[in-house]
CSV table of C-alpha atoms and ligand atoms in Angstrom, one decimal:
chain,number,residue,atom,x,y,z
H,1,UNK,CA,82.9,153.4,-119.2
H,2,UNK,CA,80.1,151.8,-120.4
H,3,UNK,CA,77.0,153.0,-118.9
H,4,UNK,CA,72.9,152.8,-119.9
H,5,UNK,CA,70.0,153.7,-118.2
H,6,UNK,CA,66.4,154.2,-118.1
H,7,UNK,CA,63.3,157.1,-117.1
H,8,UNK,CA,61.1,157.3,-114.2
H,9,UNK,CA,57.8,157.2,-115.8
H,10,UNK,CA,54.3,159.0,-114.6
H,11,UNK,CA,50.6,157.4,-115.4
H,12,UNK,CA,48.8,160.3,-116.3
H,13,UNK,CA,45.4,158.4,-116.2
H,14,UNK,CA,44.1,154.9,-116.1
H,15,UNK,CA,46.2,153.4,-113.4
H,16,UNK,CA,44.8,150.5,-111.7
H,17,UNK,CA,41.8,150.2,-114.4
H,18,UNK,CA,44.4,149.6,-117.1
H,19,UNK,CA,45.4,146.6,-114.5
H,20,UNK,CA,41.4,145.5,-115.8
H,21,UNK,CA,41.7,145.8,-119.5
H,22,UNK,CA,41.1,149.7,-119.9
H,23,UNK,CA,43.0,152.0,-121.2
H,24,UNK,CA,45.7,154.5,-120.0
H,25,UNK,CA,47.9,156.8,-120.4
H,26,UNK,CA,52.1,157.7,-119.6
H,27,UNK,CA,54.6,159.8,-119.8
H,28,UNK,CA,58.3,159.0,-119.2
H,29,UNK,CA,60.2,160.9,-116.7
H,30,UNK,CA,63.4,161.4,-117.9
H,31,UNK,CA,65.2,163.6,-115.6
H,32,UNK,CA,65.2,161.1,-113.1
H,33,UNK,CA,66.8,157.6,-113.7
H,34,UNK,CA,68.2,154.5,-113.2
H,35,UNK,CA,71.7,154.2,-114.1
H,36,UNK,CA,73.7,150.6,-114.4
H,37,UNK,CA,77.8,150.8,-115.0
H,38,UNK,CA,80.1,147.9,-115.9
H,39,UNK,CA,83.3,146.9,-114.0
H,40,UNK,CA,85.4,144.1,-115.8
H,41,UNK,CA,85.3,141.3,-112.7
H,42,UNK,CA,86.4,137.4,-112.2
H,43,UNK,CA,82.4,136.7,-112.6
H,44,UNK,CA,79.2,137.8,-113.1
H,45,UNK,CA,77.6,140.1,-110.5
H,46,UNK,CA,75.3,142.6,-109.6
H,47,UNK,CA,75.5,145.2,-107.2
H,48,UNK,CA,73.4,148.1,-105.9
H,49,UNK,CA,75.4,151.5,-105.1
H,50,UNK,CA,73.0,152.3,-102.7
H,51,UNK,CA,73.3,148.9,-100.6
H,52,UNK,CA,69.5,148.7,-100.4
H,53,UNK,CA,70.1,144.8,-101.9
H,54,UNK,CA,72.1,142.4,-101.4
H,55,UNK,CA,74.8,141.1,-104.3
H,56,UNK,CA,73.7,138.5,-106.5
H,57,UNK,CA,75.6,136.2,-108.7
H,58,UNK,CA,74.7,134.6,-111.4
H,59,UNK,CA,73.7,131.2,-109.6
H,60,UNK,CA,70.9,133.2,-107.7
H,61,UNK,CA,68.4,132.3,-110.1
H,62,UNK,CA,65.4,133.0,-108.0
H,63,UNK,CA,66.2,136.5,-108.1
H,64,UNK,CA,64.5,138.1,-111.5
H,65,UNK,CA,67.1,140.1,-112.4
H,66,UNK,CA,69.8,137.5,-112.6
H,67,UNK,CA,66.8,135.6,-114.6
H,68,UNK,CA,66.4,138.4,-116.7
H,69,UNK,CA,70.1,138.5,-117.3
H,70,UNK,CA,69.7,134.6,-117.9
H,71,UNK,CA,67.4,135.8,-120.4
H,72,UNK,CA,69.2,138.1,-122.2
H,73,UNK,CA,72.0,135.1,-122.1
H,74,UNK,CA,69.8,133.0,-124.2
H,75,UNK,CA,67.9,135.7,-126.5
H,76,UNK,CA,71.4,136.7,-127.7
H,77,UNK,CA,73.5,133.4,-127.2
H,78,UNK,CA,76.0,134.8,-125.7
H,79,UNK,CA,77.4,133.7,-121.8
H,80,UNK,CA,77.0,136.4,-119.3
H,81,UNK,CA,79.8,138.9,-119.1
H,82,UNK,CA,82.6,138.9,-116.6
H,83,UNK,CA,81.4,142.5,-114.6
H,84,UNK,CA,80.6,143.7,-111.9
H,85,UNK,CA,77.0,145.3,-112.9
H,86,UNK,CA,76.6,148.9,-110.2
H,87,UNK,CA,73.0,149.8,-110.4
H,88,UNK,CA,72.4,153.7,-109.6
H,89,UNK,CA,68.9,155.1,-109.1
H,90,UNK,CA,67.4,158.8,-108.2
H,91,UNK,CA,64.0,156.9,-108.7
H,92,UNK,CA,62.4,156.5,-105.1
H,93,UNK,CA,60.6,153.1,-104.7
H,94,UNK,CA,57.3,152.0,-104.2
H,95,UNK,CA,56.5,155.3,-105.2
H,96,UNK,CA,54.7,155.0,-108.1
H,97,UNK,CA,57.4,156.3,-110.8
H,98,UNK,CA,58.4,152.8,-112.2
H,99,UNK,CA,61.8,152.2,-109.9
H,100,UNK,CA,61.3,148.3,-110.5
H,101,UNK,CA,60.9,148.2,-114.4
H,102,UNK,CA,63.4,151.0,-114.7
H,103,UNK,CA,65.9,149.7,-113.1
H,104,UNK,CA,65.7,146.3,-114.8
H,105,UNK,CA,65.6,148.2,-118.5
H,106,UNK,CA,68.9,150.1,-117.7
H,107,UNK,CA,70.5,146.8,-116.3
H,108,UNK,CA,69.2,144.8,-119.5
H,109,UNK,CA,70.8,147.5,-121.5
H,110,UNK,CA,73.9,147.2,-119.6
H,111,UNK,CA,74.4,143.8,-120.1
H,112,UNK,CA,73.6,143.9,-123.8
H,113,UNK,CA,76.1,146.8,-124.5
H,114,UNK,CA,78.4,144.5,-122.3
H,115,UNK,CA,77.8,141.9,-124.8
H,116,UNK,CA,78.1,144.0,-127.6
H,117,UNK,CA,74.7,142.6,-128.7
H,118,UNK,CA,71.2,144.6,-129.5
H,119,UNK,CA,67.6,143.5,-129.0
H,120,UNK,CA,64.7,144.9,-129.8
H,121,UNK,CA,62.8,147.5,-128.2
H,122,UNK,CA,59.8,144.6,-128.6
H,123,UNK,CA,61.9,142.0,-126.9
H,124,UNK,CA,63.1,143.9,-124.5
H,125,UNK,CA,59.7,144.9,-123.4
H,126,UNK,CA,58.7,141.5,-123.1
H,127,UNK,CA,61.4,140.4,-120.9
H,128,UNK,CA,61.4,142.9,-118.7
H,129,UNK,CA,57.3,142.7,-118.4
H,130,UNK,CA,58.4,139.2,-116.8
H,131,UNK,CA,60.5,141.0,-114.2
H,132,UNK,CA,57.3,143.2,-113.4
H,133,UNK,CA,55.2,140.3,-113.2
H,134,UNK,CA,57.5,138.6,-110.1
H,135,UNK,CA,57.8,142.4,-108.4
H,136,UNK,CA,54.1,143.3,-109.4
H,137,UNK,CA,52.1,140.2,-109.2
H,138,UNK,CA,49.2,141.3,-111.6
H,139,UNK,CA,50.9,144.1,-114.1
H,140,UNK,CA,49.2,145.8,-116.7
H,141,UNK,CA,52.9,145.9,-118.3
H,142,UNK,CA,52.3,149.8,-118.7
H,143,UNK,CA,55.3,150.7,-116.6
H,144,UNK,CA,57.5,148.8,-118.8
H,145,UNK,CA,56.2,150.1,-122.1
H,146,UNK,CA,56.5,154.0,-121.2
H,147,UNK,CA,59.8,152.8,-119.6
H,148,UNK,CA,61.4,151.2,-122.2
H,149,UNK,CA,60.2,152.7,-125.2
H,150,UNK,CA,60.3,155.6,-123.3
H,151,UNK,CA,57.7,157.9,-125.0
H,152,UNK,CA,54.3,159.1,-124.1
H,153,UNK,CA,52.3,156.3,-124.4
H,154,UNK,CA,48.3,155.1,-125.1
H,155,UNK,CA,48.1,151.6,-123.4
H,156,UNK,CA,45.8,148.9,-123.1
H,157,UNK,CA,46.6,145.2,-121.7
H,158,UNK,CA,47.4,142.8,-124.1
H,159,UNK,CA,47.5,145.2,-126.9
H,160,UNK,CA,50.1,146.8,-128.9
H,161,UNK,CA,51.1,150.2,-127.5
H,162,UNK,CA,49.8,153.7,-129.2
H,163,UNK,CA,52.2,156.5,-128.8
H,164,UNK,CA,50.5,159.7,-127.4
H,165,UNK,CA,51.1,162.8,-129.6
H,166,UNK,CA,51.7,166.1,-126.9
H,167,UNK,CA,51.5,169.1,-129.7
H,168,UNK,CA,51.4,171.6,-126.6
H,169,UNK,CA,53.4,170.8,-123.7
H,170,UNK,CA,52.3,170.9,-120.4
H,171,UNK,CA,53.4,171.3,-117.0
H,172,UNK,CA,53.2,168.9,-114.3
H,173,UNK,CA,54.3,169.2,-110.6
H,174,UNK,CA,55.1,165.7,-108.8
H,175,UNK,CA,54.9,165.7,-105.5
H,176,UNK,CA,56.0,162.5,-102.9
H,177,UNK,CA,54.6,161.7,-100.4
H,178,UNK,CA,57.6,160.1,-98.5
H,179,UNK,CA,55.5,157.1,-98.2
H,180,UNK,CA,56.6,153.2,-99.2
H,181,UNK,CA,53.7,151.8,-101.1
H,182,UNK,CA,53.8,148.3,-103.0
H,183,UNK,CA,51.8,148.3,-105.9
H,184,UNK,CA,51.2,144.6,-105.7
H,185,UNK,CA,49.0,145.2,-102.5
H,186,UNK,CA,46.8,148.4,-103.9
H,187,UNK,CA,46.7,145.9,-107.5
H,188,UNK,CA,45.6,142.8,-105.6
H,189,UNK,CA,42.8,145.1,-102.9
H,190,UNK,CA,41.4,146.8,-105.7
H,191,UNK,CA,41.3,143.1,-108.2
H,192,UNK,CA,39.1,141.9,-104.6
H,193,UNK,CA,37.4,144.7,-104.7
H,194,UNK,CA,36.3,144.1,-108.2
H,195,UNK,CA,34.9,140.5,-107.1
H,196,UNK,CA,33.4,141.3,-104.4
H,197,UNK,CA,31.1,143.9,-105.7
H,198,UNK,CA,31.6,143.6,-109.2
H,199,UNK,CA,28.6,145.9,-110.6
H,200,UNK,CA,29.8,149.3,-108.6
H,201,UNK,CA,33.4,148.4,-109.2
H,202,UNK,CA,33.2,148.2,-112.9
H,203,UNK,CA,30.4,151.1,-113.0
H,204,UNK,CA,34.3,152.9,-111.5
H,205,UNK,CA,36.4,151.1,-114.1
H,206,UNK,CA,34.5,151.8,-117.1
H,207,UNK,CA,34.5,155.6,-116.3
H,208,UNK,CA,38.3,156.0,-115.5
H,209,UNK,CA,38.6,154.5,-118.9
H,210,UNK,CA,36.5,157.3,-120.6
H,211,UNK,CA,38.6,160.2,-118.9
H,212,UNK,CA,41.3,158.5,-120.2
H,213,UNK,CA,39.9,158.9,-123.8
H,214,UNK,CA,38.9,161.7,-123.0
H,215,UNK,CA,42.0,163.1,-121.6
H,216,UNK,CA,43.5,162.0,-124.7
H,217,UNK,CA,42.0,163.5,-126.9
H,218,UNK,CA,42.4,166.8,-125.7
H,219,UNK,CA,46.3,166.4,-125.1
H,220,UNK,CA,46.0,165.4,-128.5
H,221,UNK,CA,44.0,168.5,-129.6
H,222,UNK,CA,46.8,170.8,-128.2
H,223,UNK,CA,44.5,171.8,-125.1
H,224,UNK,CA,46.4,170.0,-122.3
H,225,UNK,CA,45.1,172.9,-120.3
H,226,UNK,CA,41.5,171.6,-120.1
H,227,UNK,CA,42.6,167.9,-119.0
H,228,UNK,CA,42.5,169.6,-115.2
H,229,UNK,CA,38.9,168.2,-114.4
H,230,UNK,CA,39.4,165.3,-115.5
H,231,UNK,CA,42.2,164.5,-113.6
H,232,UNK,CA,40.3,165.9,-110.5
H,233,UNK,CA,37.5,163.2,-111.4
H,234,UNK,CA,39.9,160.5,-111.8
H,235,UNK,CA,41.7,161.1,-108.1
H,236,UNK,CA,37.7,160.7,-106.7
H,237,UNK,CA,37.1,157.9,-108.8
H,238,UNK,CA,40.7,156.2,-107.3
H,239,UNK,CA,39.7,157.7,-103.7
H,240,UNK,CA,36.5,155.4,-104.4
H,241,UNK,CA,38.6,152.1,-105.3
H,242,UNK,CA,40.0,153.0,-101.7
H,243,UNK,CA,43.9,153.3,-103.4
H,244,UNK,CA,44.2,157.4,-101.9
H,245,UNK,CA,45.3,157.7,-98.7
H,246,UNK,CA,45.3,160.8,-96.4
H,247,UNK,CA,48.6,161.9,-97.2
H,248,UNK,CA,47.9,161.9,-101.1
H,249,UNK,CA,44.2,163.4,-100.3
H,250,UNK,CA,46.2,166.8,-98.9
H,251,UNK,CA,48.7,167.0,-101.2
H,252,UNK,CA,46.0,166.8,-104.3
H,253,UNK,CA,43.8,169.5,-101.9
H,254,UNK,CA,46.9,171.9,-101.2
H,255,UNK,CA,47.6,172.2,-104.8
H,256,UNK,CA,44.1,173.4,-106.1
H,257,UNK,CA,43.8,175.4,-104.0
H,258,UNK,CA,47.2,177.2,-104.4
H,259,UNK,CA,46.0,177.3,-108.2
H,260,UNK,CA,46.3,173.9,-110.0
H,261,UNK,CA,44.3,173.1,-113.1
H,262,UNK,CA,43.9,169.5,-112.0
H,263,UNK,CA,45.5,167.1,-109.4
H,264,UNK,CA,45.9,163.3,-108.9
H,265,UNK,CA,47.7,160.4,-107.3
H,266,UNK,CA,49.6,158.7,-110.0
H,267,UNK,CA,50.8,155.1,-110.0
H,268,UNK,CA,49.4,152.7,-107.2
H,269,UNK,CA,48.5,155.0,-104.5
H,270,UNK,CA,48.2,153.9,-101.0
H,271,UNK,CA,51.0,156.4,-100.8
H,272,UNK,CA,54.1,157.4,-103.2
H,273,UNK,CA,53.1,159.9,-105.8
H,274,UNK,CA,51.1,162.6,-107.1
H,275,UNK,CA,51.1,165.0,-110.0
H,276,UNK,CA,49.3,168.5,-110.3
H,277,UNK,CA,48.4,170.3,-113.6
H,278,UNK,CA,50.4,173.7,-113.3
H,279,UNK,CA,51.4,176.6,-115.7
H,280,UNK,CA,54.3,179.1,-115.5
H,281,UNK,CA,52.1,181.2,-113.4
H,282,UNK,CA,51.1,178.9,-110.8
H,283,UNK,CA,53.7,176.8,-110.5
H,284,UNK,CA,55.5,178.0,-107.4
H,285,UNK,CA,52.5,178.9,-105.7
H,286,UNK,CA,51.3,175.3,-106.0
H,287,UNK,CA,55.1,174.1,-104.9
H,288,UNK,CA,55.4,176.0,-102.5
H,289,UNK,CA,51.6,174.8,-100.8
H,290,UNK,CA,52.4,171.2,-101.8
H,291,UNK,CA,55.6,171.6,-99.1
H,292,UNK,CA,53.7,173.3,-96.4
H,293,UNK,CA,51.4,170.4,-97.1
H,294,UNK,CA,53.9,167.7,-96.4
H,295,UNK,CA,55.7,166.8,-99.9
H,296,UNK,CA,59.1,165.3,-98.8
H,297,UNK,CA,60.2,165.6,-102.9
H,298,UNK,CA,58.8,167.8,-105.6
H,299,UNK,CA,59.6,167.7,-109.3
H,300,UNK,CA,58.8,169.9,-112.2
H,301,UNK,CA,58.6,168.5,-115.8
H,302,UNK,CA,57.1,169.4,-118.9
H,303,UNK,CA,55.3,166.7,-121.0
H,304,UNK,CA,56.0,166.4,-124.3
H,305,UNK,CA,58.7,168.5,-124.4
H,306,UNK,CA,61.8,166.6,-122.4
H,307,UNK,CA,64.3,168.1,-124.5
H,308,UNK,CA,63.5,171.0,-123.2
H,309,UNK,CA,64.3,170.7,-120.2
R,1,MEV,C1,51.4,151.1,-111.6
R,1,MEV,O1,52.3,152.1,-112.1
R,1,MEV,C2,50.1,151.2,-112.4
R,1,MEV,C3,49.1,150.2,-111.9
R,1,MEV,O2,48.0,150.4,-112.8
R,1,MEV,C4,49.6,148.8,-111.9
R,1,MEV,C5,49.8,148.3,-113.3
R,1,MEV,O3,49.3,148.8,-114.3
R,1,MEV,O4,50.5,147.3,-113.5
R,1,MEV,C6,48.6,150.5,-110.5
């Protein structure tokens, strides 16, 4: 059976401000994923295994990923294939981890192996940034970028993406909250935020983006170890753009002190996920404080090194 699929991706730094035009970085996350088979049918269709949404046919238009397959339909000239699409995901929504612009790659890839018919990673991107834009409002297009090219990436709005070189993995811990967050709302509070008081805002904005560079550069430099202050800086600076929430607040507080080298919300906030900077050493000890803290989900990757996991 045909099948294709797409990572969960982290934002190691930079979320929200890259929404403004700074930079920032992310990582796929591979080992969890969004997964669409094929079934040959009468028609096109899409269905979720989960039931979380309803079927949609091919007249739903409205719906962006019937666009997007509409899309595909034209890119390639091809008509859409007779099957039954069955989306899969392990990726939990509104969570921060890129569910939406995952789950659109893997069913964009879907129908292009259904079609027998390739695109490019470039126009791919592209079309699936459209999907983001009717699930996300205001995207940076970040989540899409990590997602489909799926590499560690160096992003900034409207530019063409950098990769991000990881000479020394490093291990993360990400930790869920268990709580539903849309990113559109954090996006759109923290865009009002930026009007309304414009001068503290961006005094916020322009910051994150220099821990970004910063962060960077030492990931770069083979000393992911010493990114763990900047990431601390980078949850305050977030906490300060009011996109934490108590939840996240304890989770980032239970795992420095059970030993992390750095902790932050990643993606929107408001809830969904957070990542800590661990080694081998501390690892448990910071799992293990992130469930007595309330973590509903923890995972354990290592950057820059997914094929070794
Ligand atoms: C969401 O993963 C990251 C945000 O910066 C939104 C965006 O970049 O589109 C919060």
């Amino acid at each position: 059976m045909l099948r294709a699929s797409a990572p969960a991706k982290i934002i190691l730094s930079g979320e929200h401000a890259v929404v403004h035009g700074y930079p920032a970085l992310a990582v796929p996350f591979s080992t969890l994923r969004a997964t669409v088979t094929a079934e040959p049918d009468k028609n096109f269709s899409i269905v979720f295994s989960d039931h979380s949404g309803e079927p949609l046919s091919a007249s739903d238009t409205e719906n962006p990923l019937v666009t997007l397959a509409h899309s595909l339909g034209r890119t390639t000239q091809r008509p859409l294939p007779a099957r039954k699409f069955i989306i899969r995901s392990d990726i939990p929504v509104a969570s921060g981890l890129g569910s939406g612009a995952s789950l659109a790659t893997a069913l964009a890839r879907s129908i292009l192996l259904n079609m027998d018919q390739q695109i490019s990673d470039e126009k791919l991107n592209s079309l699936i940034y459209e999907v983001e834009k009717v699930f996300h409002g205001n995207p940076s297009g970040i989540d899409n970028t990590v997602i489909v090219y799926e590499k560690p990436v160096y992003f900034i709005r409207n530019h063409p993406m950098q990769l991000l070189s990881v000479p020394v993995p490093f291990h993360l811990l990400i930790a869920d909250t268990g709580v539903k967050a849309p990113t559109f709302e954090s996006v759109g509070d923290v865009g009002r935020l930026l009007e309304r008081d414009t001068q503290t805002t961006t005094t916020i904005l322009t910051r994150i983006g220099h821990i970004v560079q910063e962060i960077r550069e030492k990931i770069e430099a083979g000393m992911p170890a010493q990114i763990g202050a900047l990431m601390n800086e980078n949850h305050a600076l977030l906490r300060e753009l009011t996109v934490s929430s108590s939840a996240l607040d304890s989770l980032v507080d239970a795992a420095l002190n059970a030993g992390a080298l750095g902790a932050k919300l990643s993606g929107g906030g408001r809830g969904g996920n957070m990542i800590a900077l661990v080694t081998p050493d501390t690892s448990q000890d910071v799992e293990l404080a992130l469930q007595s803290a309330g973590a509903v989900r923890i995972w354990h990757t290592l950057i820059g090194n997914e094929s070794a996991l």
